[in-house]
């Protein structure tokens, strides 16, 4: 639904409508879209520019470590800058940096350029997270974010690895430029999104600036472990498939289709929201994630490789909206959402970095074991904040439902 009763020259999407969710998803994806094509990026640097597996992993991790720095900076900037002009400036900078990156062939210089690019993109994602946190149901908006990321990421993973041998590594950066341009055109149609006056986890004093520190920290670390575990494995999934003698074309097709199927996980969050709370879907999803990761050990079978990608893709898209939405419940300005973005990017960067240190000439079993360990740590960290949030929201709903105390 479009709200035309505004004073701007553009029709503005209703702030909590489906169109607004799509627009916010593009805004929040633009700064970090390279993560969704990370396997293609790593493989493209190895094949297209002749980088070592370790150097390619370092380029990828530098990009996301920069994003973590930018996201951390956004936590403090959110209250002092208007989000719209800030987002436009960041998008223009991203386009310029991607153009420069497309001309670079030295790994050291590219690492520096991608770190700066990541810092800019991370700041933009932090702004996007803060805006999503101001919507009525952030979990749903995060679900739409994953739908867009997996849908378009699937396209990128299916076609970009096949295009690198034909057009060079530059095609990867051209894809990022195109996404930023499309997002830039969407910004004028987004609403104002003023800060919320009250949050689900306001403390007893009613102050929106104070939060429950222990569950917040546990929730943030749950995001970190989850993202590190998944991205550490995902960054090398193409090379893992090659180590089992699977053809690059078959691997890229598998990843593309698996990403599209994984959209179902994010769509389920968007439809269901928090009707069943957060604890139950989080705990169940973590168990399935571990099983899916262990299936990568059977990748000699192409069908098992496909199934492992589908399962971990679905659970990744299903669980991260709940984890981010859980952190978003801690304040009204969206600063905790931006802080969760920082922890998310630290995880997304640390996963490939750690994997790059241990991969050697193909130590993929160890990478899988480390990923499983990360999910176990995530499960332990997420339990308390998810349970607390469910209890608080149940208590708030009880008076409205006529429950006697």
XYZ file of C-alpha atoms in Angstrom:
405
model
C 0.000 0.000 0.000
C 1.288 3.464 -0.865
C 0.684 6.516 1.296
C 0.351 9.584 -0.916
C -0.606 11.948 1.883
C 2.876 13.370 2.357
C 4.618 16.604 1.533
C 7.357 15.121 -0.643
C 7.393 14.835 -4.400
C 7.323 11.046 -4.212
C 4.613 8.617 -3.067
C 5.802 6.970 0.153
C 5.195 3.320 1.049
C 3.052 2.701 4.133
C 5.681 2.260 6.884
C 4.601 -1.216 8.018
C 3.307 -2.521 4.701
C 4.692 -5.183 2.383
C 6.146 -2.661 -0.078
C 7.974 -0.889 2.736
C 9.446 -4.217 3.882
C 10.838 -4.808 0.401
C 12.311 -1.305 0.178
C 13.925 -1.627 3.608
C 15.283 -5.031 2.636
C 17.042 -3.539 -0.390
C 18.412 -0.657 1.705
C 19.837 -3.005 4.319
C 21.159 -5.493 1.754
C 22.985 -2.965 -0.444
C 25.860 -2.391 1.955
C 26.546 -6.087 2.407
C 25.334 -7.788 -0.774
C 28.826 -9.185 -1.401
C 28.213 -11.510 1.558
C 25.382 -13.149 -0.371
C 27.744 -13.871 -3.259
C 30.754 -14.582 -1.005
C 31.427 -18.081 -2.414
C 31.431 -16.618 -5.938
C 33.711 -13.777 -4.804
C 36.270 -16.083 -3.174
C 36.219 -18.549 -6.059
C 36.335 -15.717 -8.602
C 39.456 -14.204 -7.026
C 41.137 -17.614 -7.053
C 40.187 -18.443 -10.623
C 40.015 -14.999 -12.228
C 43.015 -13.244 -10.623
C 45.064 -16.235 -9.522
C 44.890 -15.406 -5.800
C 45.731 -18.171 -3.341
C 42.816 -19.608 -1.368
C 44.167 -17.864 1.732
C 44.542 -14.469 0.012
C 41.013 -14.701 -1.407
C 39.689 -15.480 2.066
C 41.539 -12.482 3.470
C 39.980 -10.165 0.876
C 36.535 -11.452 1.829
C 37.154 -11.132 5.559
C 38.652 -7.621 5.182
C 35.458 -6.549 3.444
C 33.336 -7.761 6.340
C 35.688 -6.597 9.102
C 35.357 -3.148 7.548
C 31.589 -3.615 7.630
C 31.798 -4.442 11.323
C 33.677 -1.197 11.968
C 31.089 0.773 9.999
C 28.215 -0.910 11.817
C 29.808 -0.111 15.170
C 30.127 3.542 14.174
C 26.478 3.651 13.183
C 25.450 2.720 16.734
C 26.638 6.131 17.921
C 25.588 8.095 14.841
C 21.954 6.989 14.620
C 20.659 9.577 17.084
C 22.553 12.438 15.409
C 21.974 11.970 11.666
C 18.871 11.785 9.510
C 18.887 8.316 8.018
C 17.804 9.219 4.465
C 20.598 11.643 3.368
C 23.105 9.462 5.199
C 21.968 6.405 3.238
C 22.159 8.247 -0.089
C 25.717 9.400 0.640
C 26.777 5.879 1.619
C 25.285 4.355 -1.533
C 27.143 6.815 -3.760
C 30.404 6.008 -1.966
C 29.815 2.264 -2.385
C 29.336 2.669 -6.123
C 32.591 4.616 -6.432
C 34.553 2.088 -4.354
C 33.218 -0.862 -6.366
C 34.270 0.873 -9.584
C 37.790 1.278 -8.174
C 37.876 -2.329 -6.944
C 37.047 -3.612 -10.416
C 40.359 -2.182 -11.680
C 42.599 -3.744 -8.985
C 44.637 -6.935 -9.382
C 46.986 -6.807 -6.368
C 45.633 -8.657 -3.329
C 47.163 -6.289 -0.744
C 45.720 -3.173 -2.379
C 42.373 -4.906 -2.885
C 42.256 -5.890 0.795
C 42.624 -2.217 1.747
C 40.017 -1.064 -0.754
C 37.500 -3.680 0.350
C 38.050 -2.756 4.007
C 37.084 0.850 3.201
C 34.153 -0.389 1.113
C 33.070 -2.608 3.987
C 33.234 0.274 6.476
C 30.921 2.324 4.280
C 28.566 -0.569 3.653
C 28.523 -1.570 7.299
C 27.527 1.949 8.287
C 24.697 1.778 5.756
C 23.541 -1.606 7.053
C 23.584 -0.249 10.606
C 21.327 2.583 9.482
C 19.055 0.074 7.755
C 18.890 -2.120 10.860
C 17.967 0.882 13.000
C 15.144 1.786 10.614
C 13.837 -1.798 10.575
C 13.860 -1.786 14.386
C 11.399 1.141 14.268
C 8.796 -0.910 12.366
C 5.911 -2.566 14.173
C 7.276 -6.143 13.913
C 11.043 -6.088 13.206
C 11.223 -9.892 12.933
C 8.948 -9.758 9.874
C 11.036 -7.048 8.240
C 14.199 -9.029 8.908
C 12.426 -11.985 7.317
C 11.788 -9.944 4.156
C 15.439 -8.861 4.276
C 16.467 -12.507 4.057
C 13.962 -13.177 1.270
C 15.581 -10.456 -0.847
C 19.103 -11.514 0.068
C 18.586 -15.181 -0.685
C 16.501 -14.589 -3.787
C 18.998 -12.258 -5.439
C 21.958 -14.041 -3.888
C 20.765 -17.227 -5.559
C 20.821 -15.487 -8.926
C 24.353 -14.269 -8.251
C 25.631 -17.670 -7.125
C 24.075 -19.396 -10.102
C 25.464 -17.124 -12.816
C 28.483 -15.153 -11.549
C 30.929 -18.100 -11.185
C 30.161 -19.011 -14.810
C 30.707 -15.419 -15.985
C 34.099 -14.907 -14.305
C 36.016 -17.075 -16.840
C 34.326 -15.156 -19.683
C 34.436 -11.561 -18.440
C 36.915 -11.584 -15.555
C 36.581 -10.875 -11.856
C 35.246 -7.389 -12.676
C 31.807 -8.878 -13.282
C 31.500 -9.506 -9.530
C 31.928 -5.805 -8.779
C 29.611 -4.788 -11.619
C 26.870 -6.850 -9.937
C 27.416 -4.928 -6.685
C 27.309 -1.591 -8.526
C 24.011 -2.502 -10.174
C 22.450 -3.421 -6.826
C 23.535 -0.134 -5.222
C 22.113 1.875 -8.132
C 18.736 0.147 -7.874
C 18.644 0.757 -4.117
C 19.533 4.421 -4.603
C 16.438 4.825 -6.780
C 14.264 3.309 -4.038
C 15.290 5.600 -1.159
C 12.913 8.523 -2.001
C 9.893 6.203 -1.682
C 10.604 5.174 1.929
C 8.827 6.626 4.969
C 10.301 8.760 7.756
C 10.539 6.084 10.498
C 10.795 8.170 13.646
C 12.195 6.477 16.777
C 9.768 4.414 18.858
C 8.760 5.930 22.207
C 8.582 2.567 23.981
C 9.999 -0.929 23.531
C 9.073 -4.475 24.526
C 11.934 -4.681 26.993
C 11.797 -1.250 28.615
C 13.041 -1.541 32.169
C 11.007 -0.843 35.275
C 12.030 2.809 35.333
C 10.530 3.286 31.896
C 13.745 4.698 30.479
C 14.251 3.741 26.854
C 18.008 4.332 27.076
C 18.639 1.496 29.553
C 18.532 -2.163 28.618
C 18.895 -5.575 30.208
C 22.661 -5.937 29.820
C 23.174 -9.672 30.420
C 20.556 -11.039 27.984
C 21.481 -8.352 25.457
C 25.133 -9.401 25.484
C 24.169 -13.051 25.214
C 21.907 -12.258 22.265
C 24.687 -10.302 20.559
C 27.164 -13.138 21.002
C 24.563 -15.591 19.686
C 24.405 -13.501 16.494
C 28.221 -13.492 16.285
C 28.628 -17.266 16.671
C 25.783 -18.009 14.274
C 27.124 -15.799 11.496
C 30.735 -16.900 11.966
C 29.796 -20.573 11.807
C 27.664 -20.226 8.700
C 29.905 -17.859 6.734
C 33.121 -19.705 7.566
C 31.663 -22.755 5.873
C 29.821 -20.886 3.116
C 32.900 -18.920 1.987
C 34.626 -22.151 0.955
C 31.628 -24.181 -0.135
C 32.510 -23.925 -3.842
C 36.088 -25.026 -3.173
C 34.746 -27.785 -0.916
C 32.581 -29.064 -3.764
C 35.562 -28.975 -6.126
C 37.592 -31.043 -3.656
C 34.986 -33.791 -4.113
C 35.424 -33.527 -7.919
C 32.120 -31.740 -8.492
C 32.087 -29.491 -11.577
C 32.024 -25.715 -11.044
C 28.923 -25.345 -13.216
C 27.100 -27.997 -11.188
C 28.191 -26.414 -7.898
C 27.039 -22.923 -8.896
C 23.696 -24.269 -10.101
C 23.300 -26.180 -6.842
C 24.052 -23.071 -4.774
C 21.668 -20.921 -6.786
C 18.775 -23.363 -6.482
C 19.549 -23.978 -2.793
C 19.433 -20.243 -2.138
C 16.057 -19.922 -3.821
C 14.692 -22.818 -1.786
C 16.165 -21.229 1.341
C 13.926 -18.211 0.729
C 11.200 -20.403 2.213
C 12.879 -20.134 5.609
C 12.764 -16.339 5.563
C 9.242 -16.356 4.137
C 8.104 -18.546 7.033
C 9.412 -15.956 9.501
C 7.670 -13.190 7.568
C 4.333 -15.037 7.665
C 4.493 -16.509 11.171
C 6.377 -13.738 12.987
C 6.521 -14.441 16.731
C 3.216 -16.255 17.128
C 5.111 -19.136 18.721
C 7.669 -16.966 20.471
C 11.380 -17.062 19.697
C 12.742 -19.815 21.931
C 10.997 -22.748 20.235
C 11.923 -21.880 16.620
C 15.483 -20.956 17.627
C 16.240 -24.169 19.494
C 14.627 -26.382 16.867
C 16.358 -24.572 14.029
C 19.787 -24.894 15.634
C 19.476 -28.678 15.833
C 18.569 -28.881 12.148
C 21.471 -26.556 11.271
C 23.995 -28.875 12.934
C 22.610 -31.872 11.038
C 22.798 -29.964 7.752
C 26.404 -28.925 8.347
C 27.478 -32.483 9.139
C 25.984 -33.589 5.817
C 28.710 -31.618 4.012
C 31.063 -34.434 5.036
C 29.165 -36.581 2.525
C 29.633 -34.183 -0.403
C 31.136 -36.916 -2.574
C 27.483 -37.526 -3.376
C 26.150 -34.620 -5.430
C 22.668 -35.130 -3.983
C 24.024 -34.926 -0.418
C 25.972 -31.759 -1.297
C 22.756 -30.267 -2.658
C 20.722 -31.336 0.384
C 23.330 -29.953 2.810
C 23.210 -26.581 1.039
C 19.414 -26.543 1.064
C 19.109 -27.419 4.771
C 21.740 -24.937 5.978
C 20.375 -22.283 3.640
C 16.838 -22.664 4.970
C 17.923 -22.608 8.611
C 20.236 -19.621 8.047
C 17.391 -17.657 6.453
C 14.955 -18.821 9.130
C 17.039 -18.239 12.260
C 18.907 -14.976 11.696
C 15.705 -12.839 11.571
C 14.767 -14.170 15.012
C 18.249 -13.491 16.392
C 18.348 -9.945 14.989
C 14.752 -9.267 16.008
C 15.572 -10.444 19.516
C 18.365 -7.872 19.812
C 16.158 -5.172 18.270
C 13.726 -5.415 21.184
C 16.128 -3.692 23.574
C 15.599 -0.028 22.650
C 13.446 2.294 20.564
C 16.025 4.230 18.539
C 17.309 1.087 16.866
C 20.790 1.358 18.352
C 20.716 -2.216 19.652
C 19.666 -3.378 16.203
C 22.669 -1.538 14.782
C 24.853 -3.082 17.476
C 23.566 -6.516 16.509
C 24.599 -5.579 12.970
C 28.132 -4.983 14.267
C 28.241 -8.392 15.952
C 26.724 -9.963 12.849
C 29.433 -8.541 10.632
C 32.184 -9.466 13.065
C 30.885 -13.008 12.795
C 30.595 -12.858 9.008
C 34.191 -11.610 8.828
C 35.660 -13.919 11.471
C 34.211 -17.061 9.894
C 36.088 -16.726 6.569
C 39.199 -15.423 8.384
C 39.389 -18.442 10.687
C 38.595 -20.780 7.812
C 41.362 -19.165 5.746
C 43.877 -19.947 8.507
C 43.035 -23.662 8.629
C 42.023 -24.498 5.049
C 45.575 -25.150 3.841
C 45.332 -27.174 0.659
C 41.868 -28.458 1.483
C 41.235 -29.088 5.182
C 37.463 -28.811 4.769
C 36.506 -31.355 7.443
C 38.055 -29.102 10.083
C 36.110 -26.119 8.731
C 32.887 -28.139 9.030
C 33.726 -29.153 12.613
C 34.453 -25.546 13.564
C 31.137 -24.453 12.037
C 29.242 -27.039 14.089
C 31.017 -25.855 17.238
C 29.968 -22.282 16.471
C 26.310 -23.285 16.205
C 26.496 -25.077 19.563
C 27.888 -21.912 21.182
C 25.158 -19.868 19.497
C 22.470 -22.161 20.907
C 23.798 -21.793 24.440
C 24.018 -18.000 24.139
C 20.546 -17.540 22.595
C 18.592 -19.552 25.171
C 18.348 -17.000 27.991
C 17.465 -13.844 25.991
C 14.922 -15.741 23.877
C 13.215 -17.173 26.963
C 13.211 -13.789 28.722
C 11.707 -12.059 25.707
C 8.979 -14.697 25.370
C 8.108 -14.331 29.051
C 7.938 -10.529 28.871
C 5.739 -10.512 25.778
C 3.433 -13.167 27.262
C 3.062 -11.069 30.408
C 2.257 -7.946 28.361
C -0.404 -9.765 26.338
C -2.079 -11.349 29.362
C -4.100 -8.270 30.553
C -5.448 -7.727 27.066
C -6.654 -11.308 26.926
C -8.534 -11.087 30.223
C -6.178 -13.315 32.158
C -6.584 -13.005 35.922
C -3.438 -12.798 38.005
